[in-house]
Short mmCIF file of C-alpha atoms in Angstrom, two decimals:
data_model
loop_
_atom_site.label_atom_id
_atom_site.label_comp_id
_atom_site.label_asym_id
_atom_site.label_seq_id
_atom_site.Cartn_x
_atom_site.Cartn_y
_atom_site.Cartn_z
CA UNK P 1 1.69 -22.90 201.85
CA UNK P 2 -1.79 -22.06 200.55
CA UNK P 3 -0.75 -18.39 200.33
CA UNK P 4 2.80 -19.08 199.18
CA UNK P 5 2.33 -21.77 196.55
CA UNK P 6 5.41 -20.98 194.46
CA UNK P 7 7.98 -21.01 197.30
CA UNK P 8 6.50 -24.22 198.70
CA UNK P 9 6.71 -25.95 195.33
CA UNK P 10 10.28 -24.75 194.92
CA UNK P 11 11.30 -26.04 198.35
CA UNK P 12 9.36 -29.29 198.13
CA UNK P 13 12.47 -31.27 197.22
CA UNK P 14 14.05 -30.19 200.48
CA UNK P 15 11.13 -31.35 202.64
CA UNK P 16 10.85 -34.84 204.12
CA UNK P 17 7.90 -35.61 201.87
CA UNK P 18 9.77 -34.47 198.79
CA UNK P 19 12.85 -36.52 199.61
CA UNK P 20 10.75 -39.58 200.40
CA UNK P 21 9.00 -39.34 197.02
CA UNK P 22 12.30 -38.79 195.21
CA UNK P 23 13.98 -41.76 196.90
CA UNK P 24 10.97 -44.03 196.29
CA UNK P 25 10.84 -43.11 192.60
CA UNK P 26 14.57 -43.45 191.95
CA UNK P 27 15.67 -46.20 194.33
CA UNK P 28 12.58 -48.38 194.63
CA UNK P 29 14.21 -50.89 192.28
CA UNK P 30 17.25 -51.05 194.56
CA UNK P 31 15.18 -51.65 197.70
CA UNK P 32 13.06 -54.35 196.05
CA UNK P 33 16.02 -56.03 194.35
CA UNK P 34 18.22 -56.20 197.42
CA UNK P 35 15.35 -57.55 199.50
CA UNK P 36 15.04 -60.46 197.06
CA UNK P 37 18.80 -60.96 197.16
CA UNK P 38 18.72 -61.11 200.97
CA UNK P 39 15.83 -63.59 200.87
CA UNK P 40 17.80 -65.91 198.57
CA UNK P 41 20.90 -65.49 200.74
CA UNK P 42 19.10 -66.34 203.98
CA UNK P 43 17.48 -69.43 202.42
CA UNK P 44 20.88 -70.55 201.11
CA UNK P 45 22.48 -69.87 204.49
CA UNK P 46 19.87 -71.97 206.28
CA UNK P 47 20.65 -75.03 204.17
CA UNK P 48 24.41 -74.47 203.99
CA UNK P 49 27.15 -75.75 206.32
CA UNK P 50 27.24 -72.31 207.98
CA UNK P 51 23.79 -72.83 209.49
CA UNK P 52 25.40 -74.86 212.29
CA UNK P 53 27.45 -71.91 213.56
CA UNK P 54 26.26 -70.61 216.91
CA UNK P 55 25.74 -66.90 217.38
CA UNK P 56 27.29 -67.44 220.81
CA UNK P 57 30.42 -69.33 221.84
CA UNK P 58 30.61 -73.02 220.93
CA UNK P 59 30.30 -74.16 224.56
CA UNK P 60 27.46 -71.80 225.48
CA UNK P 61 23.84 -72.84 225.93
CA UNK P 62 20.91 -70.58 224.98
CA UNK P 63 20.03 -68.15 227.77
CA UNK P 64 16.28 -68.40 227.09
CA UNK P 65 13.96 -71.15 225.89
CA UNK P 66 12.50 -71.00 222.40
CA UNK P 67 9.08 -69.76 223.55
CA UNK P 68 10.42 -66.84 225.59
CA UNK P 69 12.95 -65.98 222.90
CA UNK P 70 10.23 -65.89 220.24
CA UNK P 71 7.93 -63.83 222.49
CA UNK P 72 10.62 -61.20 222.95
CA UNK P 73 11.47 -61.13 219.26
CA UNK P 74 7.84 -60.91 218.17
CA UNK P 75 6.52 -58.39 220.68
CA UNK P 76 9.55 -56.09 220.38
CA UNK P 77 9.70 -56.31 216.60
CA UNK P 78 6.43 -56.60 214.70
CA UNK P 79 3.58 -57.26 217.15
CA UNK P 80 2.04 -53.77 217.15
CA UNK P 81 2.30 -53.36 213.39
CA UNK P 82 0.91 -56.84 212.73
CA UNK P 83 -2.07 -56.42 215.04
CA UNK P 84 -2.88 -53.00 213.55
CA UNK P 85 -2.28 -53.73 209.89
CA UNK P 86 -3.39 -57.35 210.09
CA UNK P 87 -6.88 -55.90 209.81
CA UNK P 88 -6.21 -52.56 208.14
CA UNK P 89 -4.10 -53.86 205.25
CA UNK P 90 -6.53 -56.43 203.82
CA UNK P 91 -9.33 -53.87 203.97
CA UNK P 92 -7.20 -51.22 202.28
CA UNK P 93 -6.02 -53.58 199.55
CA UNK P 94 -9.55 -54.91 199.03
CA UNK P 95 -10.97 -51.43 198.50
CA UNK P 96 -8.15 -50.40 196.17
CA UNK P 97 -7.75 -53.78 194.49
CA UNK P 98 -8.88 -52.39 191.16
CA UNK P 99 -5.71 -50.28 191.12
CA UNK P 100 -3.27 -52.98 192.25
CA UNK P 101 -3.70 -55.97 189.92
CA UNK P 102 -0.78 -57.83 191.46
CA UNK P 103 -2.58 -61.16 191.10
CA UNK P 104 -5.31 -62.23 188.62
CA UNK P 105 -8.81 -60.96 189.40
CA UNK P 106 -12.09 -61.92 187.79
CA UNK P 107 -14.64 -61.24 190.53
CA UNK P 108 -15.11 -59.89 194.04
CA UNK P 109 -13.77 -63.08 195.63
CA UNK P 110 -10.55 -62.60 193.70
CA UNK P 111 -10.34 -59.01 194.98
CA UNK P 112 -10.60 -60.28 198.55
CA UNK P 113 -8.07 -63.04 197.91
CA UNK P 114 -5.62 -60.61 196.36
CA UNK P 115 -5.91 -58.41 199.44
CA UNK P 116 -5.04 -61.37 201.68
CA UNK P 117 -2.20 -62.51 199.41
CA UNK P 118 -0.49 -59.12 199.41
CA UNK P 119 -0.90 -58.90 203.20
CA UNK P 120 0.71 -62.33 203.59
CA UNK P 121 3.55 -61.16 201.36
CA UNK P 122 4.04 -57.92 203.31
CA UNK P 123 4.34 -59.84 206.60
CA UNK P 124 6.02 -62.92 205.13
CA UNK P 125 9.56 -64.01 204.35
CA UNK P 126 10.61 -60.78 202.60
CA UNK P 127 9.83 -58.80 205.74
CA UNK P 128 11.64 -61.12 208.13
CA UNK P 129 14.86 -61.55 206.13
CA UNK P 130 15.72 -57.91 206.83
CA UNK P 131 15.59 -58.49 210.60
CA UNK P 132 17.37 -61.84 210.27
CA UNK P 133 20.24 -60.48 208.20
CA UNK P 134 21.00 -57.68 210.67
CA UNK P 135 20.68 -60.03 213.67
CA UNK P 136 23.13 -62.53 212.18
CA UNK P 137 25.68 -59.86 211.26
CA UNK P 138 25.52 -58.21 214.69
CA UNK P 139 25.28 -61.47 216.63
CA UNK P 140 28.34 -63.07 215.06
CA UNK P 141 30.52 -60.01 215.62
CA UNK P 142 29.25 -59.33 219.13
CA UNK P 143 28.88 -62.75 220.74
CA UNK P 144 31.67 -64.61 218.96
CA UNK P 145 34.23 -61.80 218.69
CA UNK P 146 33.35 -60.03 221.93
CA UNK P 147 32.59 -56.70 220.28
CA UNK P 148 30.03 -54.28 221.79
CA UNK P 149 26.39 -54.71 220.76
CA UNK P 150 26.18 -51.75 218.38
CA UNK P 151 25.21 -51.64 214.74
CA UNK P 152 28.70 -50.80 213.52
CA UNK P 153 30.06 -54.20 214.61
CA UNK P 154 28.10 -55.76 211.74
CA UNK P 155 30.62 -54.07 209.43
CA UNK P 156 33.68 -55.44 211.25
CA UNK P 157 34.38 -58.18 208.65
CA UNK P 158 34.50 -55.45 205.98
CA UNK P 159 35.95 -52.43 207.79
CA UNK P 160 37.98 -54.10 210.53
CA UNK P 161 39.18 -51.75 213.28
CA UNK P 162 37.93 -48.78 211.24
CA UNK P 163 34.55 -49.31 212.93
CA UNK P 164 36.07 -47.58 215.96
CA UNK P 165 36.71 -44.43 213.92
CA UNK P 166 34.41 -41.61 212.87
CA UNK P 167 33.01 -43.87 210.16
CA UNK P 168 31.73 -46.29 212.80
CA UNK P 169 30.17 -43.44 214.77
CA UNK P 170 28.32 -42.29 211.64
CA UNK P 171 27.00 -45.82 211.05
CA UNK P 172 25.74 -46.04 214.64
CA UNK P 173 24.18 -42.58 214.46
CA UNK P 174 22.23 -43.45 211.32
CA UNK P 175 21.12 -46.77 212.85
CA UNK P 176 19.98 -45.07 216.08
CA UNK P 177 17.99 -42.47 214.13
CA UNK P 178 16.34 -45.09 211.92
CA UNK P 179 15.53 -47.31 214.90
CA UNK P 180 14.08 -44.37 216.81
CA UNK P 181 11.78 -43.54 213.90
CA UNK P 182 10.64 -47.15 213.79
CA UNK P 183 10.01 -47.37 217.55
CA UNK P 184 8.10 -44.08 217.52
CA UNK P 185 5.97 -45.32 214.64
CA UNK P 186 5.15 -48.54 216.52
CA UNK P 187 4.32 -46.55 219.64
CA UNK P 188 2.04 -44.28 217.63
CA UNK P 189 0.23 -47.25 216.09
CA UNK P 190 -0.27 -48.81 219.50
CA UNK P 191 -1.53 -45.59 221.04
CA UNK P 192 -4.08 -44.91 218.30
CA UNK P 193 -5.28 -48.51 218.51
CA UNK P 194 -5.76 -48.38 222.31
CA UNK P 195 -7.44 -44.98 221.96
CA UNK P 196 -9.88 -46.30 219.36
CA UNK P 197 -10.58 -49.41 221.43
CA UNK P 198 -11.34 -47.41 224.59
CA UNK P 199 -13.58 -45.04 222.62
CA UNK P 200 -15.56 -47.98 221.26
CA UNK P 201 -15.80 -49.93 224.52
CA UNK P 202 -16.65 -47.02 226.82
CA UNK P 203 -19.26 -44.29 226.66
CA UNK P 204 -18.39 -40.65 226.05
CA UNK P 205 -18.98 -39.96 229.76
CA UNK P 206 -16.39 -42.57 230.68
CA UNK P 207 -13.80 -41.83 228.00
CA UNK P 208 -13.19 -39.03 225.52
CA UNK P 209 -10.92 -39.77 222.58
CA UNK P 210 -8.46 -37.09 221.53
CA UNK P 211 -5.00 -35.65 221.99
CA UNK P 212 -5.17 -35.52 225.81
CA UNK P 213 -6.22 -39.14 226.02
CA UNK P 214 -3.50 -40.24 223.62
CA UNK P 215 -0.84 -38.32 225.55
CA UNK P 216 -1.99 -40.08 228.73
CA UNK P 217 -1.72 -43.46 226.99
CA UNK P 218 1.81 -42.59 225.82
CA UNK P 219 2.81 -41.68 229.38
CA UNK P 220 1.42 -44.96 230.77
CA UNK P 221 3.10 -47.08 228.07
CA UNK P 222 6.38 -45.23 228.53
CA UNK P 223 6.28 -45.84 232.29
CA UNK P 224 5.63 -49.57 231.75
CA UNK P 225 8.49 -49.77 229.23
CA UNK P 226 10.80 -47.84 231.57
CA UNK P 227 10.07 -50.21 234.46
CA UNK P 228 10.77 -53.15 232.15
CA UNK P 229 14.13 -51.68 231.13
CA UNK P 230 15.13 -50.92 234.73
CA UNK P 231 14.30 -54.47 235.86
CA UNK P 232 16.48 -55.93 233.10
CA UNK P 233 15.79 -58.44 230.37
CA UNK P 234 15.01 -61.48 232.53
CA UNK P 235 12.73 -59.76 235.08
CA UNK P 236 11.37 -57.04 232.82
CA UNK P 237 11.25 -57.59 229.09
CA UNK P 238 10.97 -61.38 229.37
CA UNK P 239 7.90 -61.32 231.61
CA UNK P 240 6.29 -58.39 229.77
CA UNK P 241 6.84 -60.06 226.39
CA UNK P 242 5.46 -63.41 227.53
CA UNK P 243 2.33 -61.78 229.00
CA UNK P 244 1.79 -59.61 225.91
CA UNK P 245 2.24 -62.54 223.53
CA UNK P 246 -0.14 -64.81 225.44
CA UNK P 247 -2.78 -62.06 225.60
CA UNK P 248 -2.36 -61.50 221.86
CA UNK P 249 -2.87 -65.21 221.14
CA UNK P 250 -5.97 -65.27 223.36
CA UNK P 251 -7.32 -62.30 221.42
CA UNK P 252 -6.70 -64.07 218.11
CA UNK P 253 -8.40 -67.25 219.33
CA UNK P 254 -11.43 -65.26 220.51
CA UNK P 255 -11.73 -63.70 217.04
CA UNK P 256 -11.29 -67.12 215.41
CA UNK P 257 -13.94 -68.92 217.45
CA UNK P 258 -16.41 -66.06 217.82
CA UNK P 259 -16.39 -65.20 214.12
CA UNK P 260 -17.04 -67.54 211.18
CA UNK P 261 -14.41 -70.09 212.18
CA UNK P 262 -14.62 -72.30 209.11
CA UNK P 263 -14.39 -69.34 206.75
CA UNK P 264 -11.35 -67.99 208.62
CA UNK P 265 -9.60 -71.37 208.41
CA UNK P 266 -10.46 -71.72 204.72
CA UNK P 267 -9.14 -68.23 203.95
CA UNK P 268 -5.96 -68.86 205.94
CA UNK P 269 -5.13 -72.14 204.19
CA UNK P 270 -6.05 -70.83 200.74
CA UNK P 271 -4.04 -67.63 201.27
CA UNK P 272 -0.92 -69.62 202.13
CA UNK P 273 -1.25 -71.36 198.76
CA UNK P 274 -1.69 -68.07 196.91
CA UNK P 275 1.28 -66.59 198.77
CA UNK P 276 3.52 -69.49 197.72
CA UNK P 277 2.23 -69.34 194.14
CA UNK P 278 2.82 -65.60 193.63
CA UNK P 279 5.73 -64.93 195.99
CA UNK P 280 8.30 -64.50 193.18
CA UNK P 281 6.14 -62.11 191.15
CA UNK P 282 5.21 -60.10 194.23
CA UNK P 283 8.82 -60.07 195.42
CA UNK P 284 9.97 -58.30 192.27
CA UNK P 285 6.91 -56.05 191.78
#
């Protein structure tokens, strides 16, 4: 592109980067607005009479206990991103806080607090309602109506039997592609984190960071995930998720007690208050 500037500029709209910029500029309002609408809907649903409806049959008991269920949801959904960006995001927001101004700032403490508040918002209710909405729509159609566990069944109340047509196949194809991108992103975050950790913990004679090392990590993680899938949910994913979650909590407790514990607790409690205070403004920003 450095030697063909004009053609590259002309074709920029047709590149992934160009389309991403165009969609963000023209449909950012739609993404933000609908996310707020979903948040209001989920809150209303929780306190409505419909909150008593089971995602399974009326006479069925939960297959897993709350702890195991939460471990599987957390580790399969947001664990890698949260452990990576739980540190990276506050630092990024703190360094660029002068450009954000999403909450009032008068001094350096306010810059740090704003960074924590935006991080809480990014990993708070507005993030989880997206997962919750899809889970409810798919769960009701699949477990109560006996439909297959595919994304298109979420549209059954609207499209009816048309979900079994080409339209349903298109919906599933888009969902598979989007999910694949998300899983690959999470895998990439995990790999770079493990690579950086090994490089810091070991000497250069013991470990050399780089593409070869990262490919090796990907192979190992893929093998572990494959074994988990082959063993099934109860013997594979359940055990792997429980172990991963417990290790993650141990890691967090080590950080809490080995760092400035009282400062961490103060920041955590204060940030919850700031999150509640500014959640509406941040939700529409």
